[in-house]
PDB file of C-alpha atoms in Angstrom:
ATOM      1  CA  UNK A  23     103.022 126.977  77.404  1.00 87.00           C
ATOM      2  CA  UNK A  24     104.322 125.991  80.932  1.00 90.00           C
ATOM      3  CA  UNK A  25     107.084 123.556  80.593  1.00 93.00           C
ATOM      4  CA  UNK A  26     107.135 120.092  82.062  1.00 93.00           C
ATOM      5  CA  UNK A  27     107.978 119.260  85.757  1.00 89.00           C
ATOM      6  CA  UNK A  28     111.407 118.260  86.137  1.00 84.00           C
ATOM      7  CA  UNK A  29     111.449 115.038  87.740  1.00 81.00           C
ATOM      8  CA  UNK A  30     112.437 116.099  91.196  1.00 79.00           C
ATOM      9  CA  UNK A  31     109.563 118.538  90.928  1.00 84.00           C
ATOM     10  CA  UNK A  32     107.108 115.598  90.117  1.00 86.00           C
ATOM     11  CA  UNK A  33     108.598 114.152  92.992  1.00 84.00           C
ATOM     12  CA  UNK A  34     107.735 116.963  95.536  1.00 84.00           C
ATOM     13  CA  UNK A  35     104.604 117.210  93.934  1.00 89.00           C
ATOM     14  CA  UNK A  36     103.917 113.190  94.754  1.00 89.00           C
ATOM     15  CA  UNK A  37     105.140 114.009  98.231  1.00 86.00           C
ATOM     16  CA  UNK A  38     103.278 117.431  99.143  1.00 89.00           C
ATOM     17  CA  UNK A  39      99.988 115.864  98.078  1.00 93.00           C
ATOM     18  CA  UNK A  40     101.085 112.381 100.189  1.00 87.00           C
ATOM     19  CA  UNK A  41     101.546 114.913 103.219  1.00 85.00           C
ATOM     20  CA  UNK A  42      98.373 116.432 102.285  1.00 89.00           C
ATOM     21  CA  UNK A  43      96.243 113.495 102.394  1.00 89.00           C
ATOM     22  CA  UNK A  44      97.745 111.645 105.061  1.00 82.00           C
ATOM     23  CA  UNK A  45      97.308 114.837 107.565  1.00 78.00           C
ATOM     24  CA  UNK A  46     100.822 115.383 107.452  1.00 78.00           C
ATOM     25  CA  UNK A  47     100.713 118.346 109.981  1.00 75.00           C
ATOM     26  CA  UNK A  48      99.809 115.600 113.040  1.00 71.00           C
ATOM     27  CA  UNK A  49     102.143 113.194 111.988  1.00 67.00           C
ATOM     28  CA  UNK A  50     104.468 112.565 115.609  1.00 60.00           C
ATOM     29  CA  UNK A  51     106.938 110.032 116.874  1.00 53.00           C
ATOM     30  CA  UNK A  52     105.367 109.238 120.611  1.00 49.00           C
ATOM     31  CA  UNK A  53     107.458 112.483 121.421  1.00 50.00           C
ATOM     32  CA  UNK A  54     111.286 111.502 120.328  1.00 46.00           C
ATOM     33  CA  UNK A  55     111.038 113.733 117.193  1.00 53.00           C
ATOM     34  CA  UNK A  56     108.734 115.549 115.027  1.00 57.00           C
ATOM     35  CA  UNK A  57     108.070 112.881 112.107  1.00 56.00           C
ATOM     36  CA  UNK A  58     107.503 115.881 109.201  1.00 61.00           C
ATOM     37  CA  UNK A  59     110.542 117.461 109.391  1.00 68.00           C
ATOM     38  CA  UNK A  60     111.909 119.292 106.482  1.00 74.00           C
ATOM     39  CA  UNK A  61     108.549 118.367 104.877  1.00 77.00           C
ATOM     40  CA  UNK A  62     106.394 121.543 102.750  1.00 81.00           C
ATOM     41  CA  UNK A  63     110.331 123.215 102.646  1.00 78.00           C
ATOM     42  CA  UNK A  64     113.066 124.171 100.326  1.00 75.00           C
ATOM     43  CA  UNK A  65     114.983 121.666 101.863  1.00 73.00           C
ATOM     44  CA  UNK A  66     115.806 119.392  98.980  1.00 69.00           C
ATOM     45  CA  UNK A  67     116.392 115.893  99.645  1.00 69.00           C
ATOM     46  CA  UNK A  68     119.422 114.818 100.519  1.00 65.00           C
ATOM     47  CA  UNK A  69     121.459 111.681 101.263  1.00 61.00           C
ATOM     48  CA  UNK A  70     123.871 112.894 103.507  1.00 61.00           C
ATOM     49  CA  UNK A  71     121.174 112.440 106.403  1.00 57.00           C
ATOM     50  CA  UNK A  72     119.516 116.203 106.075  1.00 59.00           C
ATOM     51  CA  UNK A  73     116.423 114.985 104.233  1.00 65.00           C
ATOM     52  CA  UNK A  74     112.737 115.028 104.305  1.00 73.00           C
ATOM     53  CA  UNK A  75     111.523 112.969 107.898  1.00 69.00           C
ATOM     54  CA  UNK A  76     110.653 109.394 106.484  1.00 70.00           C
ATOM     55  CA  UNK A  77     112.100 109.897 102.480  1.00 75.00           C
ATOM     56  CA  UNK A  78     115.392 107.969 101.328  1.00 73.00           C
ATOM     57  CA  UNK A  79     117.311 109.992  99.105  1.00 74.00           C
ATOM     58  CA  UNK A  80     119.989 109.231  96.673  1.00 68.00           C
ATOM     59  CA  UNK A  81     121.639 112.132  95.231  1.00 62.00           C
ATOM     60  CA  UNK A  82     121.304 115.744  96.708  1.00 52.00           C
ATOM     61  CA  UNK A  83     118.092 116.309  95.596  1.00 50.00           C
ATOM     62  CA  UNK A  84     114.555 114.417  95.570  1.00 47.00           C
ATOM     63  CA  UNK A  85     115.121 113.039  92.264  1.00 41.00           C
ATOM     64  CA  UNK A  86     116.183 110.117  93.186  1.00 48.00           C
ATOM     65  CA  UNK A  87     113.833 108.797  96.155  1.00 54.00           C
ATOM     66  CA  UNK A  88     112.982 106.287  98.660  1.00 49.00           C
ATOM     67  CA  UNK A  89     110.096 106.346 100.384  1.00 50.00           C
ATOM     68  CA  UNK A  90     109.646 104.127 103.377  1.00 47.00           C
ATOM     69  CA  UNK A  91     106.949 105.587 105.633  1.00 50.00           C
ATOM     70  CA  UNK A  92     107.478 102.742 109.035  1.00 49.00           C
ATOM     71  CA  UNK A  93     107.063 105.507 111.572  1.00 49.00           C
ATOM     72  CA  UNK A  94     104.785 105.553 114.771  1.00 49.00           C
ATOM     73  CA  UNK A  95     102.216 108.677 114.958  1.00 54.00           C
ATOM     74  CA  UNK A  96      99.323 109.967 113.736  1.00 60.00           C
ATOM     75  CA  UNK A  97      98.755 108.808 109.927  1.00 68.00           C
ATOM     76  CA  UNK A  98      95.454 109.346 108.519  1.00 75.00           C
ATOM     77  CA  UNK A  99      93.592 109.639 105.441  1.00 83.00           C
ATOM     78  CA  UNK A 100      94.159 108.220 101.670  1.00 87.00           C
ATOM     79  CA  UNK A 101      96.518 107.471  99.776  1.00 89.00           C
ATOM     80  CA  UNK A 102      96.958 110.553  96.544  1.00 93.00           C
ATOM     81  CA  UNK A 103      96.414 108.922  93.179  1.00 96.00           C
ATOM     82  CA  UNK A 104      99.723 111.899  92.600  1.00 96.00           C
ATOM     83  CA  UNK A 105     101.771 109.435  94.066  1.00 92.00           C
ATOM     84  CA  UNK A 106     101.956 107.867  90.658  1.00 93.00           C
ATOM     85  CA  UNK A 107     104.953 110.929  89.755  1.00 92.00           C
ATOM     86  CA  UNK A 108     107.099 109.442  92.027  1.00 87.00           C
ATOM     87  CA  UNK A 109     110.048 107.863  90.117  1.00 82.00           C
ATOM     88  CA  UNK A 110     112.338 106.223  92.707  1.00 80.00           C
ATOM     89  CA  UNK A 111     115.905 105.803  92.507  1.00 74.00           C
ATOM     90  CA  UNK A 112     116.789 102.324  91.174  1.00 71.00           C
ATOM     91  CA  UNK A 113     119.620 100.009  92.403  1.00 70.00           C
ATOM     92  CA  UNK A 114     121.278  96.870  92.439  1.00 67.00           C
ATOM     93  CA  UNK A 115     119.627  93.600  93.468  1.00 65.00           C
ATOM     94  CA  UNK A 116     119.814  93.284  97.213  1.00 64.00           C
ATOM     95  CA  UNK A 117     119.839  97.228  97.962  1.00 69.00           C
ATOM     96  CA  UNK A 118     116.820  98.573 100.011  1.00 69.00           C
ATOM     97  CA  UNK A 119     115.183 100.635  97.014  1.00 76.00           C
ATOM     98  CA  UNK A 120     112.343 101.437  95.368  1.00 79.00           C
ATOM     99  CA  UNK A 121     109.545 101.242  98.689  1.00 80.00           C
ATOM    100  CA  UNK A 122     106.218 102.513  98.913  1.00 82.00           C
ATOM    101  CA  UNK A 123     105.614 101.452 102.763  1.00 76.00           C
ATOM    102  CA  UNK A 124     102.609 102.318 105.267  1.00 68.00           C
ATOM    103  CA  UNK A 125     102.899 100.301 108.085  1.00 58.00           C
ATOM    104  CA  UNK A 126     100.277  98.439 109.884  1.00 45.00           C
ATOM    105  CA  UNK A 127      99.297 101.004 112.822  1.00 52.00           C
ATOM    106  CA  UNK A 128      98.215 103.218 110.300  1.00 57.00           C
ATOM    107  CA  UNK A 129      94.546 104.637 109.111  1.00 73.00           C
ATOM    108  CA  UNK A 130      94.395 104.959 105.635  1.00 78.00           C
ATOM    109  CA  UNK A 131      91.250 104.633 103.663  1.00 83.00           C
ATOM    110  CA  UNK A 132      90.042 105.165 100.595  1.00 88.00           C
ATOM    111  CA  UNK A 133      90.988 102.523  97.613  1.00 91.00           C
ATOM    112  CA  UNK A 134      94.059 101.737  96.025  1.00 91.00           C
ATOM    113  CA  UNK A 135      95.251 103.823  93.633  1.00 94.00           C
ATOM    114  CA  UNK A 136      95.555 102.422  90.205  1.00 95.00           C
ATOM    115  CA  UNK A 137      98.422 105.346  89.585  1.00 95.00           C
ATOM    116  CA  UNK A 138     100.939 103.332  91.852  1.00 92.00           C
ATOM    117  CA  UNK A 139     101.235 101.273  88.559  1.00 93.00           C
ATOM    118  CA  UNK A 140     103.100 104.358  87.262  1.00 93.00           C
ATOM    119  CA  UNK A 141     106.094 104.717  89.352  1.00 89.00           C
ATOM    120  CA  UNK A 142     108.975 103.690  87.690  1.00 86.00           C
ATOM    121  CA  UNK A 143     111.670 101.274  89.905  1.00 84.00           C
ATOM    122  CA  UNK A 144     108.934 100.402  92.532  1.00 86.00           C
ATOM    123  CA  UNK A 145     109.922  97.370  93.919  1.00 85.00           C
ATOM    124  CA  UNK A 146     108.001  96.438  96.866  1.00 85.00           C
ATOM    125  CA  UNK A 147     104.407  98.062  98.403  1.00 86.00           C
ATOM    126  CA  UNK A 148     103.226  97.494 101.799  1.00 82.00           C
ATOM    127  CA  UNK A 149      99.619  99.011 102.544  1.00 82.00           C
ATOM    128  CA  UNK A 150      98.579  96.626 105.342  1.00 78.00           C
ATOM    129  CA  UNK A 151      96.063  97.184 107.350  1.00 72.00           C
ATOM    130  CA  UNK A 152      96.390  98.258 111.310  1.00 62.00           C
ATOM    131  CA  UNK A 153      94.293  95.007 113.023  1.00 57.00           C
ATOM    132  CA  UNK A 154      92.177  91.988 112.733  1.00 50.00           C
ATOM    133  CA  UNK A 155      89.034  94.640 113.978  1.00 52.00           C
ATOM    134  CA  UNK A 156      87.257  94.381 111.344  1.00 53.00           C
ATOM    135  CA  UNK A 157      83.393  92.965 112.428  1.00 50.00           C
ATOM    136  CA  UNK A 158      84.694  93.856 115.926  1.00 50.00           C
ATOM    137  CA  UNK A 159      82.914  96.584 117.736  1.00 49.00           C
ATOM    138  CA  UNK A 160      85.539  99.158 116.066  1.00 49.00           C
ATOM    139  CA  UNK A 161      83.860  98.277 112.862  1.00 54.00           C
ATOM    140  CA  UNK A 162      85.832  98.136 109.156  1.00 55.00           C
ATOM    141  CA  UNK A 163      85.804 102.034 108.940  1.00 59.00           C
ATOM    142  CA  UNK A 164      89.530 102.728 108.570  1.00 70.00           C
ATOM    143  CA  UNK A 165      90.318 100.123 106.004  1.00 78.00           C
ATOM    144  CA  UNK A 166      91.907 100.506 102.083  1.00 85.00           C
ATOM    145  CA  UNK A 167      89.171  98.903 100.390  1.00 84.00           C
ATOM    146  CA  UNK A 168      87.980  98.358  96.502  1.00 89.00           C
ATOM    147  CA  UNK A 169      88.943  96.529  94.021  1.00 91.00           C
ATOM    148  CA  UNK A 170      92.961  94.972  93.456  1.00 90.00           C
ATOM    149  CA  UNK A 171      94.214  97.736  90.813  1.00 91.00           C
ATOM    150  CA  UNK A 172      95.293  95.142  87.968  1.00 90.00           C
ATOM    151  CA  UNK A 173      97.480  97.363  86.690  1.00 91.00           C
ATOM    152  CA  UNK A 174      99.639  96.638  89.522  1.00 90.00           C
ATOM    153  CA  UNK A 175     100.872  93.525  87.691  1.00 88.00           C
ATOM    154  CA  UNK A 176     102.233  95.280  84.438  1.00 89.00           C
ATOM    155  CA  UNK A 177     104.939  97.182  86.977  1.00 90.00           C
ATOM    156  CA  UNK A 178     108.303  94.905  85.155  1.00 89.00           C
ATOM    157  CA  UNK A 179     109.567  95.759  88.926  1.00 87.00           C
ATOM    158  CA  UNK A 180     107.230  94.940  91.420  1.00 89.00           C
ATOM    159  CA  UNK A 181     108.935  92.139  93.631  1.00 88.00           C
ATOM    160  CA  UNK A 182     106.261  92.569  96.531  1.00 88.00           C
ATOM    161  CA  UNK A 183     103.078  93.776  97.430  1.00 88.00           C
ATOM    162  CA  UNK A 184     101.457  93.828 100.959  1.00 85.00           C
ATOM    163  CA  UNK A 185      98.066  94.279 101.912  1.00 84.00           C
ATOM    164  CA  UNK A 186      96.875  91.815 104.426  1.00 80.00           C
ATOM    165  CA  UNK A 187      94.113  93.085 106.765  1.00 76.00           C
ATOM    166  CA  UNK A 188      92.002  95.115 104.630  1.00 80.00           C
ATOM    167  CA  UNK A 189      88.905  95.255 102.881  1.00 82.00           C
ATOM    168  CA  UNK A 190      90.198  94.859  99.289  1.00 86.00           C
ATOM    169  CA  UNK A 191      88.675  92.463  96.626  1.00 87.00           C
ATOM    170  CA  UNK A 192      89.753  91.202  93.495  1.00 86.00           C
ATOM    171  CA  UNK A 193      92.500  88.493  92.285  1.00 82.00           C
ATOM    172  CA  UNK A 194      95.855  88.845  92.241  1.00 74.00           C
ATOM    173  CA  UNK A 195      96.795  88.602  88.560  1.00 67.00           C
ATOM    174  CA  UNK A 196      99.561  86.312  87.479  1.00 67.00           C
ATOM    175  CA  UNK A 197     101.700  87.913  85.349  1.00 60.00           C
TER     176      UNK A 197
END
């Protein structure tokens, strides 16, 4: 029997298949860096600066993980229902932990996935959309769209969760 993924193994799993569906391989920075480095390496993830492009780390390996993805470039595609084996690193109230972050020049489409519900010590999601285009003559094509995953609102950790300027329906539950 194959043993279980350690979890800094689940993480580069969540992360690989993030790069993977996001065309990871064109991501730039308008030329000041290249926005994948150490990304599809051995290069664990570190906090002493040497980490993966775009990935908070807490510890010397990706264990322990924050991912804030706020970068200019070329971000397209959907985002991998594997992103539910993240587990990110926890911390005290008032620390800058536990993001799932795709800013608002992005191009992701595709729906929500319902496995973001899974990631223990998520604290705060931002999937907003790029621009108020939609009906415009660029049309609603690269939009996050579907239904609100409920199962968003079971996550005991969840402090905030942005997705203005999309195409996504539903309620917001209360509790």
């Amino acid at each position: 029997a194959t043993p279980p993924l350690t979890p800094a193994e689940r993480n580069r799993v969540a992360l690989v298949a993030l790069y993977a569906a996001t065309s990871g391989r064109l991501w730039s920075t308008n030329g000041y860096s290249s926005a994948n480095t150490n990304w599809l390496t051995d290069m664990p993830c570190r906090s002493d600066g040497s980490d993966w492009q775009h990935i908070t780390c807490d510890g010397d390996d990706v264990e322990n993980v924050v991912v804030d993805l706020f970068w200019p470039g070329d971000f397209r595609g959907t985002l991998p229902t594997q992103l539910g084996m993240l587990s990110l690193a926890s911390c005290a109230d008032g620390d800058v932990c536990g993001q799932l972050h795709v800013d608002s020049q992005k191009f992701l489409t595709g729906t929500i996935p319902t496995q973001l519900a899974l990631i223990p010590g998520l604290r705060d999601i931002d999937v907003s959309g790029r621009s108020a285009t939609c009906g415009s003559s660029l049309g609603c094509a690269e939009y996050l769209s579907g239904t609100l995953p409920t199962q968003l609102a079971l996550v005991p950790t969840l402090e905030k969760f942005s997705i203005q300027l999309n195409l996504v329906s539903g309620t917001i539950p209360s509790e």
